[in-house]
Amino acid sequence: MIKQLLLVLSWTCLLSLSTGASAVSLNSAERAFIEENPSVTIAMMVEHPPFTIEDEGSGVGFEHDLLDLVGEKAGLDFEKRFGVWGESLRRFRRGEVDMISSISYREDRTPFTLYTEPYYRIPVFVFVRDDFGGYAGIEDLAGRKVGIIRDIFYDGDLEDAGEMELVRFDTYQGMIRALVLGEIDALVQNLSNINQIIKRRAYTNVRIAGELELPGVSGEDLRFGITPDKPELRSIVQKAMDDITPAEWEALTQRWLDVRNKGDEPTPDLTAEERAYLRDKGRIDICIDPNWMPFERFDENGDHEGISADYFALFEKVLSVDFRPVHAETWTESVNHLKAGRCDLLSLAMRTPERETYLDFTDSYIRTPLVVATQSDVAFVTGLEDLAGRRIAIPALYAFAELLREDYPELELIEVTDIDAGLEMVRRGEVFGYIGTLATIGYKLQTEYAGDLRITGDTGLSWNMGVAVREGQPVLHGIMQKAVNSITDEQRRTINDKWISVRYEQRMDYTLLWVVTAVFALLMAIGLAVYLKQAGLKRQLEAAYREAERLAVTDKLTGVYNRHRLDQVLEEETRRAHRYGEGFGVLILDIDHFKQINDRFGHRSGDTVLREFTDVLRRTCRQTDVLGRWGGEEFLVISAHADRTTLHAFAERLRASVEAQAFSDVERVTTSVGASLFRAGDTSDTLIKRADDALYEAKRLGRNTVVIR
């Protein structure tokens, strides 16, 4: 039986008999350490919800509040250094920081780690998609692609456990997205991290298969790690943790870990004008999408249900006003009702330039990815550019329809009344695919289209949705913004638990059922054999098609993207940057004196250098970076969300990694790097031109250097 699904609190170090928040008692060596080191550096993950999440250079989460308590009691100040887990662990191991958070005990880490006692214990689970099939244990992962976080403490145990193919990721978001889209078959991680992302991103096709059961791996025991040359720091931190009172612990867990209800929630602070508006208004008429589950719809009784309905129930409570949904048959009809003044607001809508001419938007309170659904025999779609020239169904007047028409004019978009009409056209072969939110498509595929259709691609876009108030009602807009601001993290989790929460598959004793099934299976054996043969041929064809698609965008020698695919990504990133103001950078890397390598060692050795050079870049790049061969000995890296400082640091990291690498056939290889950041008005050509000019400047300066323009 799978162990009961509980987060087990570690009280070993936290339940102290002391009360109050007075400073801990320190010995002379510990006091001297604090005098000499009032600030200590700590490596923390950029994304490890709910324990730590980077927030504009600082951070929020359980561990940050815990560090505040430790700092207050011990008189320490913590300087936080954020990175993905593998980067944080390497930084700590090299002694570049004094501490690390979220580290689990492993004997092989003791040479470079002094551990505190655990501050939290949590079981580790295997997560799969709904179509995975049965899971009885680790043996069912044999032959499957299994995602894990790079350098996670049970990496080696999984390597030894079976014949699975481990796929390592730097971020939880990248790993679970790969599972959702079928790039991996399963992932292994603790419940808190994955469930937070499932709810935040509205993923609906993921479930828990079972708890990870490996010898020596009983779950994650989260601790602080301290470098061995600072034993005084370890004892100071441990004393401060021991001094945390039950009341302080309760407040910490209530905020981040849902141990119990919090009681009364804050209400919006309305002005006298806003209170008078609500009193005079009596009720507020709202328009919704009548067929958009799990977000919203009218049920068989004509009642508003779904995620938005639960949020508006909260708004009714905190504002003391009635919201009345105005009946409509389609989303288009709802939008027309609003334009005609028959309702005051849209319950859930995304901001677009055209809509801003007649609507005022609150901040978003729901965010979900946009994906592509096709017939089940279609290979995976790698991006919107793969849909060029194909007929794609979209609901009329949806926000992303407006955005796609402007950004991707090569798409042949077919407007439909709602998701059912669009998916029916896909099923009948009248259109190639349907673009919609992952939550709504996933809901429909589970309930009505199982086996016929599937999600085959990610558009790379997300839908950020808030309340949209009809223009000319600034008071109502202000009220709704305050209502959205009043939503607490616990309320969000409660609503998401109801509609989107990860599902847990329990095991039961089906002995009698299996006896009956076995008899039936004997009667079906011949038919099943024929079916399996046909299914095998189908899988072979799908595999061949996917391989052909991969080869079309892949450099044969190095296995990374080719020039054609890089051009596509550059155009897409440039369009996105122009539209949304999201900066990015490019780096062109050239292997120094590569002709001399070919002349001296031969072209076969030159090819080996190119492959090993690519491996170095691949290991150093982040999950979000796009790497490809630009031509010859030149490589291109497209780095999302970069500024000048981070881009230069990244380029230096690439350069240094190449210089430090021991290549097989040559003594030493170095690289020159030219980098450039996107600027307003740039095209992909002007951006590449600046990076190319920077590369030539790096060569002029003596090679093995970085120049950014």
XYZ file of C-alpha atoms in Angstrom:
709
model
C 0.000 0.000 0.000
C 1.147 3.509 -0.741
C 1.850 5.457 2.414
C -0.776 7.939 3.516
C -0.392 11.218 1.665
C 0.759 13.503 4.481
C 3.435 16.144 4.878
C 5.293 14.995 7.988
C 6.471 17.893 10.109
C 9.862 17.494 11.717
C 9.543 18.625 15.315
C 12.987 17.313 16.220
C 14.591 20.716 16.198
C 11.657 23.085 16.317
C 9.567 22.200 19.404
C 11.383 23.970 22.181
C 10.061 24.663 25.671
C 11.303 28.238 25.544
C 8.918 31.115 24.896
C 9.292 34.580 23.451
C 11.726 35.813 20.802
C 14.733 36.695 22.945
C 18.223 36.197 21.529
C 19.790 32.750 21.993
C 22.634 32.175 24.407
C 25.958 32.068 22.521
C 29.444 31.122 23.713
C 32.473 33.332 23.215
C 33.530 31.653 19.953
C 30.043 32.076 18.506
C 29.823 35.727 19.563
C 33.239 36.366 18.023
C 32.060 34.778 14.769
C 29.043 37.089 14.583
C 31.187 40.154 15.300
C 33.494 39.185 12.441
C 30.701 37.948 10.144
C 27.483 39.885 10.789
C 26.302 38.887 7.290
C 26.530 35.351 5.879
C 25.841 34.264 2.316
C 23.324 31.521 1.566
C 22.538 29.772 -1.731
C 18.793 29.373 -2.345
C 16.741 28.040 -5.231
C 14.922 30.449 -7.536
C 11.929 28.103 -7.569
C 11.122 25.630 -4.790
C 7.529 26.414 -3.816
C 6.294 26.843 -1.137
C 9.719 26.884 0.532
C 11.461 29.498 -1.594
C 10.537 31.521 -4.676
C 12.731 34.339 -5.978
C 10.843 37.633 -6.028
C 12.709 40.515 -7.716
C 16.052 39.686 -6.158
C 14.802 38.916 -2.655
C 12.485 35.983 -2.118
C 9.337 34.709 -0.441
C 8.364 31.399 1.083
C 8.684 29.168 4.126
C 12.496 29.223 4.217
C 12.693 33.007 3.968
C 10.403 33.452 6.975
C 12.376 30.780 8.814
C 15.637 32.638 8.070
C 14.052 35.840 9.378
C 13.348 34.070 12.678
C 16.856 32.589 12.833
C 18.402 35.970 12.022
C 16.331 37.747 14.662
C 17.250 35.242 17.372
C 20.939 34.919 16.476
C 21.716 38.475 15.328
C 22.631 37.355 11.796
C 21.874 38.908 8.431
C 21.558 36.579 5.433
C 22.717 37.621 1.963
C 20.811 35.438 -0.486
C 22.247 34.119 -3.746
C 19.625 32.594 -6.058
C 20.067 29.886 -8.681
C 18.702 26.565 -9.886
C 19.461 23.641 -7.560
C 22.479 22.314 -9.445
C 24.035 25.771 -9.639
C 23.351 26.443 -5.937
C 24.899 23.125 -4.893
C 28.026 23.710 -6.997
C 28.356 27.234 -5.600
C 28.119 25.858 -2.047
C 30.501 22.983 -2.731
C 33.141 25.365 -4.120
C 32.903 27.470 -0.952
C 31.523 30.528 -2.739
C 28.741 30.834 -0.116
C 28.603 30.067 3.606
C 25.277 28.197 3.624
C 22.727 26.448 1.438
C 19.017 25.829 2.032
C 16.813 22.838 1.071
C 19.687 20.359 1.246
C 18.919 16.746 2.196
C 21.331 14.544 4.098
C 23.564 12.275 2.029
C 26.694 10.657 3.373
C 28.645 11.573 0.246
C 27.925 15.260 0.952
C 29.394 15.214 4.480
C 32.945 16.101 3.339
C 31.680 19.540 2.282
C 28.560 19.975 4.446
C 27.785 20.545 8.132
C 24.059 19.797 8.459
C 21.513 21.316 10.789
C 18.679 19.140 12.018
C 15.781 18.923 9.528
C 13.266 21.746 9.542
C 10.844 19.849 7.303
C 10.326 16.303 6.083
C 8.293 15.456 3.016
C 7.717 12.250 0.993
C 8.790 11.912 -2.645
C 6.325 10.735 -5.300
C 6.228 9.534 -8.885
C 4.024 11.778 -11.060
C 2.620 10.644 -14.420
C 0.085 11.734 -17.034
C -3.392 10.258 -17.061
C -2.486 8.031 -20.018
C 0.492 6.360 -18.272
C -1.377 3.237 -17.209
C -0.901 1.261 -14.013
C 1.997 1.808 -11.626
C 2.938 -0.839 -9.066
C 6.502 0.212 -8.316
C 9.815 1.482 -9.629
C 10.020 -1.453 -12.075
C 7.183 0.098 -14.091
C 9.505 2.975 -15.043
C 11.829 0.638 -16.984
C 12.249 1.866 -20.545
C 10.525 5.168 -19.736
C 11.820 8.736 -19.778
C 11.793 9.970 -16.182
C 12.387 13.606 -15.263
C 14.356 14.651 -12.172
C 15.954 17.875 -10.977
C 19.635 18.030 -11.834
C 21.895 16.938 -8.901
C 18.918 15.950 -6.707
C 20.016 13.755 -3.788
C 18.409 10.544 -5.118
C 19.891 10.859 -8.632
C 22.363 8.023 -8.119
C 19.769 5.782 -6.469
C 17.485 6.097 -9.510
C 20.418 5.392 -11.839
C 20.988 2.109 -9.997
C 17.289 1.236 -9.688
C 16.419 0.158 -13.205
C 16.630 0.674 -16.942
C 14.818 3.999 -17.044
C 16.155 6.966 -19.042
C 16.722 9.849 -16.625
C 16.132 13.317 -18.094
C 17.588 16.062 -15.889
C 16.051 19.517 -15.591
C 17.185 22.721 -13.924
C 13.687 23.961 -13.032
C 10.511 22.360 -11.698
C 8.467 24.375 -14.212
C 10.419 22.985 -17.165
C 10.187 19.443 -15.835
C 6.441 19.375 -15.259
C 5.760 21.103 -18.581
C 7.755 18.336 -20.289
C 5.535 15.766 -18.552
C 2.326 17.568 -19.507
C 3.362 17.737 -23.172
C 4.560 14.133 -23.380
C 8.290 14.818 -23.690
C 8.862 12.604 -20.642
C 6.722 9.766 -19.257
C 7.050 10.454 -15.529
C 8.823 12.669 -13.029
C 10.033 12.187 -9.471
C 9.712 15.016 -6.943
C 8.138 15.898 -3.614
C 4.436 16.733 -3.511
C 4.653 20.331 -2.293
C 6.721 21.579 -5.239
C 4.760 19.864 -7.996
C 1.285 20.446 -6.559
C 2.005 24.190 -6.232
C 2.971 24.385 -9.919
C 0.027 22.228 -11.032
C -2.375 24.612 -9.332
C -0.598 27.783 -10.408
C -0.411 26.737 -14.078
C -3.810 24.954 -14.202
C -2.415 21.614 -15.404
C -5.170 18.984 -15.505
C -3.626 15.814 -16.961
C -1.151 14.953 -14.177
C -1.675 12.504 -11.319
C 0.332 10.804 -8.581
C 1.163 7.216 -9.479
C 2.730 6.298 -6.147
C 5.364 7.085 -3.566
C 8.994 6.591 -4.546
C 10.220 3.453 -2.809
C 13.987 3.020 -2.983
C 16.428 1.553 -0.446
C 17.871 4.396 1.613
C 15.451 7.003 0.222
C 12.600 7.719 2.644
C 11.782 11.238 1.473
C 13.291 14.689 1.532
C 14.594 15.990 4.845
C 15.092 19.696 4.254
C 18.000 21.194 6.202
C 20.429 24.098 6.151
C 23.953 23.134 5.133
C 27.034 25.057 6.328
C 30.576 24.886 4.934
C 32.921 22.762 7.117
C 35.240 25.710 7.856
C 32.475 27.492 9.794
C 31.414 25.148 12.635
C 30.482 28.165 14.790
C 27.929 29.219 12.180
C 26.366 25.768 12.230
C 25.972 25.827 16.020
C 24.566 29.396 15.940
C 21.939 28.496 13.331
C 21.007 25.290 15.165
C 20.624 27.123 18.488
C 18.376 29.703 16.837
C 16.253 26.943 15.284
C 16.007 25.200 18.659
C 14.744 28.478 20.147
C 11.761 28.739 17.782
C 8.602 28.392 19.838
C 5.525 26.286 18.958
C 3.547 29.507 18.450
C 6.137 30.842 16.012
C 6.193 27.524 14.175
C 2.408 27.487 13.969
C 2.344 30.969 12.451
C 4.979 29.911 9.895
C 3.197 26.732 8.822
C -0.201 28.405 8.692
C 1.127 30.930 6.223
C 2.856 28.543 3.828
C 1.864 24.936 4.454
C -1.896 24.897 5.103
C -1.663 23.134 8.467
C -4.994 24.634 9.574
C -7.412 27.409 8.645
C -6.323 30.950 9.261
C -9.610 32.387 10.487
C -10.966 35.701 9.343
C -9.548 36.995 6.058
C -8.820 40.635 5.242
C -11.511 42.697 3.510
C -10.954 45.472 0.979
C -10.575 48.970 2.407
C -13.264 50.773 0.385
C -13.610 54.539 0.169
C -16.859 56.310 1.070
C -17.524 56.796 -2.657
C -17.025 53.077 -3.350
C -19.296 52.013 -0.471
C -21.980 54.432 -1.706
C -21.649 53.013 -5.243
C -22.251 49.455 -4.029
C -25.161 50.546 -1.816
C -26.868 52.387 -4.669
C -26.074 49.728 -7.267
C -27.810 46.916 -5.390
C -26.439 44.208 -7.688
C -23.767 43.976 -10.358
C -24.506 42.141 -13.612
C -21.630 40.047 -14.925
C -21.033 38.235 -18.206
C -19.233 34.875 -18.332
C -18.166 32.308 -20.899
C -21.028 29.769 -20.859
C -18.827 26.824 -21.935
C -15.296 27.117 -20.606
C -14.707 24.565 -17.884
C -13.003 24.262 -15.485
C -12.917 28.086 -15.514
C -16.648 28.811 -15.880
C -19.956 27.834 -17.459
C -23.707 27.749 -16.933
C -24.658 24.311 -15.579
C -27.829 22.408 -16.443
C -29.779 24.553 -13.963
C -28.445 27.803 -15.437
C -26.162 28.466 -12.445
C -22.666 29.941 -12.728
C -20.055 27.319 -11.757
C -16.305 26.831 -12.114
C -13.176 28.566 -10.894
C -14.415 32.103 -11.608
C -17.716 31.346 -9.833
C -15.819 30.445 -6.660
C -13.751 33.631 -6.878
C -16.881 35.742 -7.337
C -18.429 34.030 -4.315
C -15.447 35.396 -2.367
C -15.934 38.830 -3.928
C -19.610 38.790 -2.896
C -18.587 38.010 0.670
C -15.931 40.721 1.045
C -17.900 43.399 -0.853
C -21.377 42.518 0.510
C -22.906 42.807 -2.960
C -24.743 40.412 -5.289
C -23.207 39.469 -8.639
C -25.839 38.307 -11.157
C -24.619 36.360 -14.214
C -26.381 37.384 -17.441
C -27.369 34.325 -19.462
C -25.753 33.776 -22.883
C -25.317 30.819 -25.219
C -21.787 31.668 -26.438
C -18.813 33.818 -25.495
C -19.518 36.085 -28.455
C -23.007 36.694 -27.118
C -21.572 37.542 -23.692
C -19.165 40.082 -25.203
C -22.024 41.637 -27.164
C -24.112 41.840 -23.968
C -21.299 43.785 -22.313
C -20.860 46.161 -25.269
C -24.613 46.818 -25.232
C -24.522 47.653 -21.514
C -26.508 44.599 -20.398
C -23.713 43.637 -17.972
C -21.075 45.637 -16.108
C -18.050 43.386 -16.360
C -16.536 40.174 -17.695
C -15.699 37.746 -14.907
C -12.557 36.420 -16.595
C -10.778 38.066 -19.522
C -7.315 38.735 -20.858
C -6.021 42.201 -21.686
C -5.467 42.965 -25.392
C -4.950 46.282 -27.223
C -8.368 46.051 -28.922
C -10.171 45.243 -25.667
C -8.508 48.126 -23.867
C -10.536 50.468 -26.077
C -13.728 49.515 -24.241
C -12.615 47.684 -21.055
C -10.585 48.446 -17.927
C -8.727 45.430 -16.508
C -7.787 44.443 -12.979
C -4.604 42.524 -12.246
C -4.835 38.893 -13.323
C -5.916 36.299 -10.788
C -5.626 33.226 -13.046
C -2.766 32.246 -15.382
C -2.711 29.219 -17.694
C -0.638 28.073 -20.728
C -1.969 27.935 -24.294
C -1.571 24.573 -26.043
C -2.498 22.855 -29.314
C -4.910 19.899 -29.519
C -4.920 17.658 -32.595
C -6.016 14.182 -33.566
C -4.217 11.519 -31.545
C -2.094 10.271 -34.463
C -0.379 13.635 -35.032
C 3.260 13.947 -33.975
C 4.258 16.635 -31.510
C 4.135 20.272 -32.585
C 7.354 22.046 -31.565
C 6.033 25.595 -31.897
C 3.570 27.891 -33.617
C 5.777 28.036 -36.693
C 4.945 24.346 -37.299
C 1.312 25.378 -37.801
C 2.027 27.750 -40.692
C -0.400 27.160 -43.560
C -2.598 24.813 -41.512
C -6.233 25.423 -40.558
C -6.431 26.120 -36.827
C -9.715 26.561 -34.923
C -10.035 29.329 -32.317
C -13.074 30.680 -30.464
C -14.390 33.946 -31.902
C -13.508 37.081 -29.906
C -11.042 35.252 -27.630
C -8.051 37.350 -26.616
C -5.398 35.062 -28.042
C -7.154 35.122 -31.445
C -6.435 38.844 -31.683
C -2.815 38.363 -30.571
C -2.166 35.434 -32.900
C -3.512 37.261 -35.936
C -1.100 40.106 -35.332
C 1.982 38.098 -34.344
C 1.518 35.039 -36.592
C -0.180 36.165 -39.821
C 0.912 32.938 -41.539
C -1.606 30.927 -39.482
C -4.963 30.160 -41.099
C -7.294 30.830 -38.164
C -10.879 29.534 -38.296
C -13.269 31.152 -35.810
C -15.692 28.857 -33.944
C -18.399 29.543 -31.381
C -16.794 27.629 -28.495
C -14.385 24.845 -27.531
C -16.836 22.048 -28.387
C -17.271 23.331 -31.923
C -13.512 23.619 -32.351
C -12.676 20.169 -30.994
C -15.427 18.604 -33.099
C -13.862 20.146 -36.217
C -10.519 18.649 -35.197
C -12.083 15.229 -34.631
C -13.785 15.326 -38.059
C -10.558 16.427 -39.758
C -11.979 19.770 -40.901
C -9.110 21.631 -39.190
C -5.636 20.480 -38.181
C -5.826 21.656 -34.578
C -7.458 23.762 -31.906
C -5.628 26.322 -29.752
C -6.893 26.887 -26.218
C -5.900 26.822 -22.569
C -4.379 23.675 -21.143
C -6.966 23.579 -18.345
C -10.012 23.724 -20.644
C -8.652 21.383 -23.311
C -7.452 18.945 -20.652
C -10.899 19.016 -19.040
C -12.621 18.237 -22.358
C -10.168 15.494 -23.322
C -10.754 13.738 -20.016
C -14.548 13.997 -20.126
C -15.572 13.830 -23.799
C -12.725 13.233 -26.253
C -10.552 10.581 -24.605
C -8.671 8.552 -27.231
C -9.721 10.707 -30.189
C -7.695 13.839 -29.537
C -4.609 14.775 -27.548
C -2.451 17.756 -26.663
C 0.505 17.744 -29.054
C 2.218 21.081 -28.551
C 2.855 24.125 -26.420
C 2.492 27.561 -28.023
C 4.946 29.111 -25.558
C 2.246 31.659 -24.652
C 0.234 32.046 -21.465
C -3.157 33.512 -20.744
C -3.214 35.982 -17.830
C -6.806 36.710 -16.859
C -8.479 39.191 -14.556
C -11.775 41.024 -14.196
C -12.642 43.320 -17.138
C -14.931 46.283 -16.288
C -16.895 48.131 -18.957
C -15.259 51.464 -19.820
C -16.527 54.550 -18.032
C -16.940 52.930 -14.607
C -13.723 53.870 -12.745
C -15.331 53.424 -9.315
C -16.383 49.844 -10.094
C -12.945 49.138 -11.568
C -11.312 50.354 -8.352
C -13.650 48.180 -6.266
C -12.896 45.048 -8.315
C -9.139 45.709 -8.165
C -9.361 45.832 -4.375
C -11.422 42.645 -4.374
C -8.779 40.871 -6.487
C -6.050 42.191 -4.164
C -7.906 40.757 -1.164
C -7.574 37.150 -2.397
C -5.271 35.229 -0.066
C -2.876 32.424 -0.958
C -4.980 30.012 1.063
C -8.130 30.967 -0.847
C -6.359 30.447 -4.165
C -5.155 27.025 -3.041
C -8.614 26.037 -1.809
C -10.226 26.920 -5.151
C -7.480 25.241 -7.143
C -7.730 22.140 -4.930
C -11.395 21.897 -5.892
C -11.007 22.280 -9.663
C -7.388 21.618 -10.672
C -5.647 19.816 -7.803
C -3.335 16.892 -8.499
C -5.192 13.611 -8.293
C -3.962 10.670 -6.216
C -4.366 7.151 -7.520
C -4.835 4.654 -4.670
C -4.235 0.944 -4.968
C -6.987 -1.508 -4.134
C -7.257 -5.285 -4.023
C -8.826 -6.266 -7.311
C -8.164 -10.028 -6.990
C -11.692 -11.170 -7.821
C -11.990 -8.682 -10.645
C -8.732 -9.906 -12.157
C -9.977 -13.519 -12.093
C -13.050 -12.527 -14.093
C -10.970 -10.328 -16.372
C -8.530 -13.185 -17.061
C -11.360 -15.385 -18.375
C -12.571 -12.575 -20.599
C -9.000 -11.921 -21.777
C -8.709 -15.488 -23.073
C -11.702 -14.903 -25.322
C -10.176 -11.661 -26.633
C -6.618 -12.965 -27.211
C -6.790 -13.284 -30.991
C -8.383 -9.877 -31.473
C -5.896 -8.337 -29.095
C -2.956 -9.819 -30.982
C -4.184 -8.272 -34.211
C -4.729 -4.935 -32.503
C -1.258 -4.947 -30.947
C 0.312 -5.651 -34.303
C -1.507 -2.716 -35.859
C -0.708 -0.514 -32.867
C 2.958 -1.475 -33.144
C 3.048 -0.430 -36.770
C 1.310 2.819 -35.864
C 3.873 3.542 -33.141
C 6.691 2.846 -35.567
C 5.223 5.280 -38.068
C 4.756 7.918 -35.367
C 8.317 7.411 -34.172
C 9.637 7.711 -37.721
C 7.610 10.872 -38.283
C 8.847 12.410 -35.038
C 12.415 11.502 -35.953
C 12.007 13.124 -39.368
C 10.674 16.292 -37.727
C 13.583 16.284 -35.277
C 16.162 15.857 -38.036
C 14.643 18.769 -39.967
C 15.614 21.184 -37.172
C 18.742 19.438 -35.851
C 22.402 19.732 -36.779
C 23.498 16.207 -37.711
C 27.009 16.386 -36.226
C 26.320 18.035 -32.862
C 22.675 17.156 -32.193
C 21.655 20.743 -31.362
C 19.373 23.041 -33.357
C 20.452 23.947 -36.891
C 20.513 27.373 -38.559
C 16.960 27.000 -39.902
C 15.481 26.378 -36.448
C 17.562 29.152 -34.864
C 16.217 31.637 -37.425
C 12.672 30.605 -36.476
C 13.307 31.030 -32.742
C 14.980 34.401 -33.306
C 11.978 35.695 -35.231
C 9.596 34.416 -32.567
C 11.607 35.966 -29.699
C 11.887 39.262 -31.578
C 8.117 39.418 -32.119
C 7.499 38.603 -28.465
C 9.973 41.253 -27.327
C 8.325 43.912 -29.496
C 4.880 43.026 -28.245
C 5.440 42.371 -24.563
C 8.679 44.240 -23.850
C 10.433 41.074 -22.659
C 14.151 41.543 -23.240
C 16.435 38.744 -24.397
C 20.011 38.379 -25.572
C 22.035 36.428 -28.110
C 25.580 35.101 -27.920
C 27.704 33.988 -30.864
C 30.583 31.689 -29.882
C 33.453 30.920 -32.234
C 36.051 28.208 -31.553
C 39.409 29.975 -31.602
C 41.876 28.865 -34.315
C 39.632 26.003 -35.420
C 41.301 25.832 -38.850
C 44.601 25.104 -37.139
C 42.938 22.230 -35.251
C 41.734 20.721 -38.538
C 45.115 21.275 -40.224
C 47.144 19.812 -37.359
C 44.949 16.974 -36.084
C 42.677 16.234 -39.046
C 39.005 16.761 -39.767
C 37.934 13.743 -37.721
C 39.481 15.315 -34.631
C 37.889 18.611 -35.632
C 34.483 16.921 -35.600
C 35.244 15.488 -32.160
C 36.109 18.977 -30.901
C 32.820 20.312 -32.260
C 30.837 17.586 -30.486
C 32.689 18.015 -27.188
C 32.424 21.803 -27.460
C 28.651 21.383 -27.898
C 28.491 19.145 -24.814
C 30.188 21.858 -22.731
C 27.705 24.494 -23.931
C 24.747 22.161 -23.352
C 25.825 21.470 -19.755
C 26.379 25.161 -19.021
C 23.219 26.516 -20.647
C 20.029 26.799 -18.650
C 16.792 24.965 -19.429
C 15.338 28.162 -20.913
C 18.284 28.878 -23.229
C 18.153 27.870 -26.905
C 21.418 26.439 -28.254
C 22.254 25.743 -31.881
C 25.019 25.548 -34.471
C 25.113 28.807 -36.408
C 27.521 27.490 -39.031
C 30.981 25.930 -39.204
C 32.643 26.423 -35.823
C 30.180 29.142 -34.745
C 27.374 28.484 -32.264
C 24.437 30.650 -31.197
C 22.747 30.828 -27.797
C 19.425 32.687 -27.365
C 19.036 33.702 -23.728
C 15.549 34.698 -22.511
C 14.851 37.328 -19.826
C 18.415 38.683 -19.889
C 19.836 42.057 -18.948
C 23.353 43.319 -19.584
C 24.749 42.067 -16.268
C 23.282 38.571 -16.437
C 24.101 38.178 -20.140
C 27.743 39.128 -19.604
C 28.021 36.782 -16.606
C 26.448 33.968 -18.629
C 28.833 34.545 -21.543
C 31.806 34.484 -19.169
C 30.542 31.225 -17.685
C 30.393 29.667 -21.149
C 33.860 30.927 -22.046
C 35.390 29.695 -18.787
C 33.694 26.276 -19.080
C 35.213 25.746 -22.530
C 38.653 26.830 -21.336
C 38.490 24.429 -18.371
C 37.330 21.437 -20.440
C 39.812 18.652 -21.217
C 39.218 17.858 -24.905
C 40.039 14.380 -26.240
C 42.338 14.995 -29.224
C 43.752 18.495 -28.643
C 45.641 20.119 -25.815
C 43.431 23.154 -25.317
C 40.353 24.802 -26.841
C 39.141 28.344 -26.193
C 36.253 30.398 -27.528
C 35.567 34.027 -28.328
C 32.093 35.316 -27.514
C 30.137 38.212 -28.994
C 26.918 39.148 -27.203
C 24.100 41.611 -27.765
C 20.843 42.553 -26.032
C 17.545 43.223 -27.793
C 16.788 46.941 -28.185
C 13.560 48.681 -29.125
C 13.294 48.713 -32.915
C 15.621 45.731 -33.399
C 15.055 43.071 -36.013
C 16.671 39.669 -35.738
C 19.185 40.828 -38.364
C 20.239 43.976 -36.477
C 20.534 42.013 -33.239
C 22.737 39.360 -34.852
C 24.801 42.050 -36.599
C 25.716 43.648 -33.248
C 26.597 40.268 -31.752
C 28.703 39.447 -34.818
C 30.516 42.783 -34.555
C 31.146 42.081 -30.888
C 32.578 38.664 -31.806
C 35.050 40.236 -34.232
C 36.027 42.719 -31.524
C 36.642 39.810 -29.110
C 38.928 38.192 -31.701
C 40.739 41.466 -32.277
C 41.402 41.737 -28.551
C 43.276 38.436 -28.583
C 40.487 35.799 -28.516
C 39.287 33.796 -25.495
C 37.335 36.826 -24.354
C 33.815 38.241 -24.188
C 32.544 41.465 -25.755
C 28.953 42.656 -25.369
C 27.231 45.374 -27.433
